[in-house]
Each structure stands twice: as C-alpha cells, then as structure tokens.
Amino acid sequence: MQQNDKGEYSFSTCWNIKRHQVGEAMIEEIRELGFRRVELNYNVTKEMLTSIEPMIERGEIGISSVHNTFPHVPDPDYGTDSVLLGFEDETKRQKAIQLLVGSAEYAHRYGAEAVVVHPGEVPIPESVSKELAQLYHDEGKDSPKYRSKWEEFVERRQALSNGYVQQIIRSLDEVCNQVAAKGLNVQFGIETRSRPQQIPTLAEAKTIIGALQGAPVGIWYDTGHAIMMDRLGLYDSVGEMQGLMDDIVGVHIHETLGLSDHWCPYVHSKDMHFYDAYLPMIRRARVKVYELKSACTPDEIHESHELLMKKMDAAGEGI
C-alpha cells in the first residue's frame, strides 16, 4: 500500500459498490489501491455501514466526504436525478431538507469535510436530454438539427429554471441553519451535473452561492460532468469557473470520452493535454476525489494518478 500511497486524494465507492454487498470488503479493495480516504457515495446502505464504521473508528480509513442522499434512499423522488431541494410541494421539500441534514450528520460523525449535493433539476423529461445526446453523436454539435433542438431546449430551460433555483436557495438556507444549530462542521458542495436539465449551470451555481454568502455552501466541481455540459453547449467549463475559484469545496476527478464519463484522466482519452485545463480547479479544491467507473482497472488508476501528479508538479501546482 505504501508504494502506491495516494496521499490526500480520496476515492469514491462508486467504482466498486456493485461488486460488493459487505462494506468492509468494498473499502478494503479501495485501500489496496493506496487510498487512505474514501467518499461514501449515495448507494452505500445502512447495512454496509455496519462493517465500515468500525474501520473508521479504528483509523483504518478516513472519510473525505459523503454524497447526498446518504445512506441510500430507494425512493426516486429523493434520488440523484430529481427535483429534490427545488420541490414546490412543501412536504416533499421538507423531506429533502431533512435527508440532507441527515447526510451532514453522518459526515460530521465520520470526520468528513463535505457533503456532495445534487441540488435539483428543471423537470424536463429525460427523453429530451437523451435525444440531444443522440443528435450530438449522430449529427454533431454544429449540425442544423442539433442546433435547432438545442435552442428549443435552452429556451424551455431558461423559462423554468429561476423558480427552481430560488427554491434551492431557500432549501439550502434552511439546511445551513439547522446544521449550524446542531453544531455540525461540514461544507456543502453543489455538484455540476451530467444532464443539461439539471441544476446548476455555472451561472446558477454563482447565483446560489452568492445568495448564501457566509453559509458553508460552495461548488463541487465534477470535472467530467462539466466537460460534458461544455460539449453540449450549456456553459464554458473553464472560462466560467474563473469567477468561482474561491468557492470550490471539492472536485470529482474523471475524464470523458465524448459524452461517456467516469474514465481515468489521460489514460483512456489518450490525450495528454486536454485535461490540463482542469488542474487549477483540482489544486484549489479542499477535497479531491477520484470518481471512476468499474471498467477502470487498478493499473489504469495508478497510471492516471501518476500522470496527474506529474502534470500538477510540472505546472508548479503540486502539493
């Protein structure tokens, strides 16, 4: 383990959670990669925690972050792809708030620095984003068909988004007040998402964070998701981040192939330069987490990390 020690870098359980039913075995597999810290993702169950918690208590693993809603909630209304903190229905909104407060309680108990938050979405059918992705693949971003469908989508999204953004601000404010009252020492990172109807865009993130100044809320910059949204045309994933650099709570480190995400940076794309633009965001993040898919092998993970460290050092950004 020492030979491949990954230092402050953390690793998400999304990589191997489908291969395990027992939490201890899942964490041990990650430890064997050389990671001393993990992010417990939203599919981790209470049953898995029964064998993970003793490992935390013994100091065998550190928890960098937990991913709301945590532990796993099977109800899709409160899953990762829902309106969640933006619900207009007050009963649902209050339940979403309590689930996020609960995630923060777990994070605090485990000594984690942050909670990763999917704030919500504009309720445009998923079929619309799937059609856009298909057109992107088949016709290309500059094709008349794609541009026409994209413009129609953006107009629809813009007409609806502000109301949901305001509800999310209201909900996060209530969450932060409850967390402060409980004395919980955690940050909330609102994550850049993988579908264009989902909140936030980088402009929306700036609005939300600005409205909650003084609260423990910043951006969780998922590099792979941001790249995908840039490719679709939703925002400039590098340029628009310049105004948010002081607000980065954490990052998810992964690269994309087209619109397929969670691949090892540099290794799977075979591009030794493209991902360099995201190194400043990784450097600024307090919590740095690899979020890779199960197809990534241990050798590829080690190679990717070594390349990333060399790049960081060469840019004068090594830690």
Coordinates of C-alpha atoms in Angstrom, one line a residue:
M1 CA 0.0 0.0 0.0
Q2 CA 2.8 2.5 0.8
Q3 CA 4.3 2.1 -2.6
N4 CA 1.1 3.5 -4.2
D5 CA 0.1 5.9 -1.4
K6 CA -2.3 8.4 -2.9
G7 CA -1.8 11.0 -0.1
E8 CA -4.6 13.4 0.4
Y9 CA -6.5 12.2 -2.7
S10 CA -9.8 10.3 -2.0
F11 CA -11.6 7.7 -3.9
S12 CA -15.4 7.2 -4.4
T13 CA -17.1 3.9 -3.7
C14 CA -19.0 4.3 -7.0
W15 CA -16.0 2.4 -8.5
N16 CA -16.7 -0.9 -6.8
I17 CA -20.0 -0.7 -4.9
K18 CA -21.8 -3.0 -7.4
R19 CA -19.2 -5.7 -6.8
H20 CA -19.8 -5.8 -3.0
Q21 CA -22.5 -6.5 -0.5
V22 CA -20.3 -6.1 2.6
G23 CA -18.9 -2.6 3.2
E24 CA -15.6 -3.7 4.8
A25 CA -14.6 -5.7 1.6
M26 CA -15.5 -2.7 -0.6
I27 CA -13.4 -0.3 1.5
E28 CA -10.5 -2.8 1.7
E29 CA -10.4 -3.1 -2.1
I30 CA -10.0 0.7 -2.3
R31 CA -7.4 0.7 0.4
E32 CA -5.4 -1.7 -1.7
L33 CA -5.2 0.9 -4.4
G34 CA -3.3 3.1 -1.9
F35 CA -6.1 5.5 -0.9
R36 CA -6.3 6.4 2.7
R37 CA -9.6 8.3 2.3
V38 CA -12.9 7.5 0.6
E39 CA -16.0 9.2 -0.5
L40 CA -19.1 7.2 0.5
N41 CA -21.5 7.6 -2.3
Y42 CA -25.3 7.6 -2.3
N43 CA -25.6 3.9 -3.0
V44 CA -23.9 2.9 0.3
T45 CA -26.6 1.3 2.5
K46 CA -27.0 1.3 6.3
E47 CA -26.2 -2.5 6.2
M48 CA -22.8 -1.7 4.6
L49 CA -22.1 0.9 7.2
T50 CA -22.2 -1.7 10.0
S51 CA -18.8 -3.0 8.9
I52 CA -17.5 0.3 7.6
E53 CA -18.0 2.3 10.8
P54 CA -15.6 0.0 12.8
M55 CA -12.9 0.6 10.2
I56 CA -13.4 4.4 10.6
E57 CA -13.3 4.1 14.4
R58 CA -10.0 2.1 14.2
G59 CA -8.5 4.7 11.9
E60 CA -8.1 2.2 9.1
I61 CA -9.8 4.6 6.6
G62 CA -10.7 8.3 6.6
I63 CA -13.9 9.7 5.1
S64 CA -13.3 12.7 2.9
S65 CA -17.0 13.2 2.0
V66 CA -20.4 11.7 1.8
H67 CA -22.7 12.0 -1.2
N68 CA -26.3 13.0 -0.5
T69 CA -28.7 11.4 -0.1
F70 CA -26.8 9.2 2.4
P71 CA -27.1 6.5 3.3
H72 CA -29.0 5.1 0.3
V73 CA -32.7 6.1 -0.1
P74 CA -34.6 3.9 -2.6
D75 CA -37.3 6.4 -3.2
P76 CA -36.6 8.0 -6.7
D77 CA -38.2 11.3 -5.5
Y78 CA -35.1 11.8 -3.3
G79 CA -32.6 10.1 -5.6
T80 CA -29.7 11.7 -7.5
D81 CA -31.9 12.7 -10.5
S82 CA -34.8 14.5 -9.1
V83 CA -36.1 18.0 -8.3
L84 CA -35.0 17.4 -4.7
L85 CA -34.3 20.7 -3.0
G86 CA -36.3 22.5 -5.6
F87 CA -39.6 20.8 -4.9
E88 CA -42.7 23.1 -5.0
D89 CA -44.6 20.6 -2.9
E90 CA -43.7 21.7 0.7
T91 CA -44.0 18.2 2.2
K92 CA -41.5 16.8 -0.3
R93 CA -39.2 19.8 0.0
Q94 CA -39.1 19.4 3.8
K95 CA -38.3 15.7 3.5
A96 CA -35.5 16.6 1.0
I97 CA -34.1 19.1 3.6
Q98 CA -34.2 16.6 6.4
L99 CA -32.4 14.0 4.3
L100 CA -29.6 16.5 3.5
V101 CA -29.3 17.4 7.2
G102 CA -29.1 13.6 7.9
S103 CA -26.3 13.3 5.4
A104 CA -24.5 16.1 7.1
E105 CA -24.9 14.4 10.5
Y106 CA -23.2 11.3 9.1
A107 CA -20.4 13.4 7.5
H108 CA -19.8 15.1 10.8
R109 CA -19.8 11.9 12.7
Y110 CA -17.2 10.4 10.3
G111 CA -15.0 13.4 10.3
A112 CA -15.7 14.1 6.7
E113 CA -15.1 17.6 5.3
A114 CA -18.0 17.8 2.9
V115 CA -21.4 16.7 1.6
V116 CA -21.7 16.4 -2.1
V117 CA -25.2 17.7 -3.1
H118 CA -27.2 17.3 -6.3
P119 CA -29.5 20.3 -5.7
G120 CA -32.2 19.6 -8.2
E121 CA -33.3 20.0 -11.8
V122 CA -35.7 21.7 -14.2
P123 CA -38.3 19.0 -14.7
I124 CA -37.8 18.5 -18.4
P125 CA -38.3 14.9 -19.5
E126 CA -35.2 12.8 -19.6
S127 CA -36.1 11.8 -23.2
V128 CA -35.3 15.3 -24.3
S129 CA -31.7 15.2 -23.0
K130 CA -31.3 11.7 -24.5
E131 CA -32.4 13.0 -27.8
L132 CA -29.9 15.8 -27.6
A133 CA -27.1 13.3 -26.8
Q134 CA -28.1 11.1 -29.7
L135 CA -28.1 14.1 -32.1
Y136 CA -24.7 15.2 -30.7
H137 CA -23.3 11.7 -31.5
D138 CA -25.1 11.2 -34.9
E139 CA -25.1 14.7 -36.4
G140 CA -22.6 16.7 -34.4
K141 CA -22.9 19.9 -32.3
D142 CA -22.7 22.2 -35.3
S143 CA -25.4 20.4 -37.3
P144 CA -28.6 22.3 -38.1
K145 CA -30.7 19.5 -36.4
Y146 CA -28.7 19.7 -33.2
R147 CA -28.6 23.5 -33.0
S148 CA -32.4 23.7 -33.6
K149 CA -33.2 21.2 -30.9
W150 CA -30.6 22.7 -28.5
E151 CA -32.0 26.2 -28.9
E152 CA -35.5 24.9 -28.3
F153 CA -34.2 23.1 -25.1
V154 CA -32.4 26.2 -23.8
E155 CA -35.4 28.4 -24.3
R156 CA -37.5 25.9 -22.3
R157 CA -34.9 25.6 -19.6
Q158 CA -34.4 29.3 -19.1
A159 CA -38.2 29.9 -18.9
L160 CA -38.4 27.5 -15.9
S161 CA -35.1 27.5 -14.1
N162 CA -35.2 30.6 -12.0
G163 CA -38.1 29.4 -9.8
Y164 CA -36.3 26.1 -9.1
V165 CA -33.0 27.9 -8.3
Q166 CA -34.8 30.2 -5.8
Q167 CA -36.4 27.1 -4.1
I168 CA -32.9 25.5 -3.9
I169 CA -31.5 28.7 -2.3
R170 CA -34.4 28.7 0.2
S171 CA -33.9 25.0 1.0
L172 CA -30.1 25.3 1.4
D173 CA -30.6 28.3 3.7
E174 CA -32.9 26.2 5.9
V175 CA -30.4 23.3 5.8
C176 CA -27.5 25.5 6.9
N177 CA -29.5 27.0 9.7
Q178 CA -30.3 23.5 11.1
V179 CA -26.8 22.3 10.6
A180 CA -25.4 25.3 12.5
A181 CA -27.9 24.8 15.3
K182 CA -26.7 21.2 15.6
G183 CA -23.0 22.3 15.6
L184 CA -22.1 20.2 12.6
N185 CA -18.8 21.2 11.0
V186 CA -19.3 20.3 7.3
Q187 CA -19.3 22.1 3.9
F188 CA -21.9 21.6 1.2
G189 CA -20.7 21.3 -2.4
I190 CA -23.4 21.7 -5.1
E191 CA -22.3 19.5 -7.9
T192 CA -22.0 20.2 -11.6
R193 CA -24.3 17.6 -13.2
S194 CA -24.3 15.3 -16.1
R195 CA -27.6 16.2 -17.8
P196 CA -28.4 19.6 -19.2
Q197 CA -31.8 20.0 -17.5
Q198 CA -30.1 19.5 -14.1
I199 CA -29.1 22.4 -11.8
P200 CA -26.7 24.1 -11.5
T201 CA -25.1 25.6 -14.6
L202 CA -22.0 27.5 -13.5
A203 CA -24.0 30.7 -13.7
E204 CA -26.7 29.2 -11.4
A205 CA -24.0 28.0 -9.0
K206 CA -22.7 31.5 -8.8
T207 CA -26.2 32.8 -8.1
I208 CA -26.9 30.2 -5.4
I209 CA -23.5 30.7 -3.6
G210 CA -23.8 34.4 -3.8
A211 CA -27.3 34.3 -2.2
L212 CA -25.9 32.3 0.7
Q213 CA -22.8 34.3 1.5
G214 CA -21.4 33.3 4.9
A215 CA -23.1 29.9 4.7
P216 CA -20.9 26.7 4.3
V217 CA -22.0 26.3 0.6
G218 CA -19.7 26.2 -2.4
I219 CA -19.4 24.4 -5.7
W220 CA -18.4 20.7 -6.1
Y221 CA -16.7 20.8 -9.4
D222 CA -17.3 17.5 -11.2
T223 CA -14.7 17.8 -14.0
G224 CA -16.2 15.1 -16.2
H225 CA -19.7 16.4 -15.9
A226 CA -18.6 19.9 -16.6
I227 CA -16.7 18.7 -19.7
M228 CA -19.9 17.0 -21.0
M229 CA -22.0 20.1 -20.4
D230 CA -19.4 22.2 -22.2
R231 CA -19.5 19.8 -25.2
L232 CA -23.3 20.1 -25.4
G233 CA -23.1 23.9 -25.2
L234 CA -24.6 24.6 -21.8
Y235 CA -21.6 26.6 -20.4
D236 CA -17.9 27.2 -20.7
S237 CA -16.5 24.7 -18.3
V238 CA -13.1 26.5 -17.9
G239 CA -13.8 30.2 -18.6
E240 CA -16.9 30.4 -16.4
M241 CA -15.1 28.8 -13.5
Q242 CA -12.7 31.8 -13.1
G243 CA -15.4 33.6 -11.0
L244 CA -15.9 30.5 -8.8
M245 CA -12.3 29.5 -8.0
D246 CA -12.6 30.8 -4.4
D247 CA -15.8 28.8 -3.9
I248 CA -14.6 25.3 -4.7
V249 CA -15.4 22.9 -1.9
G250 CA -14.3 19.7 -3.8
V251 CA -13.8 18.1 -7.1
H252 CA -14.7 14.8 -8.7
I253 CA -11.7 13.8 -10.9
H254 CA -12.6 11.9 -14.1
E255 CA -12.5 12.4 -17.8
T256 CA -15.0 11.8 -20.6
L257 CA -14.9 10.1 -23.9
G258 CA -17.4 12.0 -26.0
L259 CA -20.4 12.1 -23.6
S260 CA -19.3 9.0 -21.6
D261 CA -17.9 9.9 -18.2
H262 CA -16.0 8.5 -15.2
W263 CA -12.9 7.4 -17.2
C264 CA -9.3 7.8 -15.9
P265 CA -7.8 11.2 -16.9
Y266 CA -5.3 11.0 -19.7
V267 CA -5.2 7.2 -19.8
H268 CA -8.5 6.4 -21.6
S269 CA -8.7 9.5 -23.8
K270 CA -5.0 9.1 -24.8
D271 CA -4.9 12.9 -24.9
M272 CA -2.0 14.2 -22.8
H273 CA -3.1 17.8 -22.9
F274 CA -6.9 18.3 -22.8
Y275 CA -7.4 17.6 -19.1
D276 CA -4.7 20.1 -18.2
A277 CA -7.2 22.9 -18.2
Y278 CA -8.9 21.4 -15.1
L279 CA -5.7 21.1 -13.0
P280 CA -6.2 24.6 -11.4
M281 CA -9.6 23.6 -10.2
I282 CA -8.2 20.4 -8.7
R283 CA -5.5 22.3 -7.0
R284 CA -7.9 24.8 -5.4
A285 CA -10.3 22.2 -4.1
R286 CA -10.2 21.3 -0.4
V287 CA -11.4 17.8 -1.2
K288 CA -10.1 15.9 -4.2
V289 CA -11.9 12.7 -5.1
Y290 CA -11.5 10.3 -8.0
E291 CA -14.9 9.2 -9.2
L292 CA -14.3 6.4 -11.6
K293 CA -16.4 3.7 -13.2
S294 CA -15.9 0.0 -12.6
A295 CA -14.4 -0.5 -16.0
C296 CA -11.2 1.3 -14.8
T297 CA -8.6 -1.2 -13.7
P298 CA -6.2 -0.8 -10.8
D299 CA -3.3 -0.4 -13.2
E300 CA -5.1 2.3 -15.2
I301 CA -6.0 4.1 -11.9
H302 CA -2.3 4.0 -10.8
E303 CA -1.1 5.2 -14.2
S304 CA -3.7 8.0 -14.3
H305 CA -2.8 9.2 -10.8
E306 CA 0.9 9.2 -11.6
L307 CA 0.3 11.2 -14.8
L308 CA -1.9 13.7 -12.9
M309 CA 0.7 14.2 -10.2
K310 CA 3.4 14.8 -12.8
K311 CA 1.2 17.3 -14.5
M312 CA 0.5 19.1 -11.3
D313 CA 4.2 19.2 -10.4
A314 CA 5.2 20.4 -13.9
A315 CA 2.6 23.2 -13.7
G316 CA 4.0 24.3 -10.4
E317 CA 0.8 23.1 -8.7
G318 CA 2.0 20.1 -7.0
I319 CA 1.0 19.5 -3.4

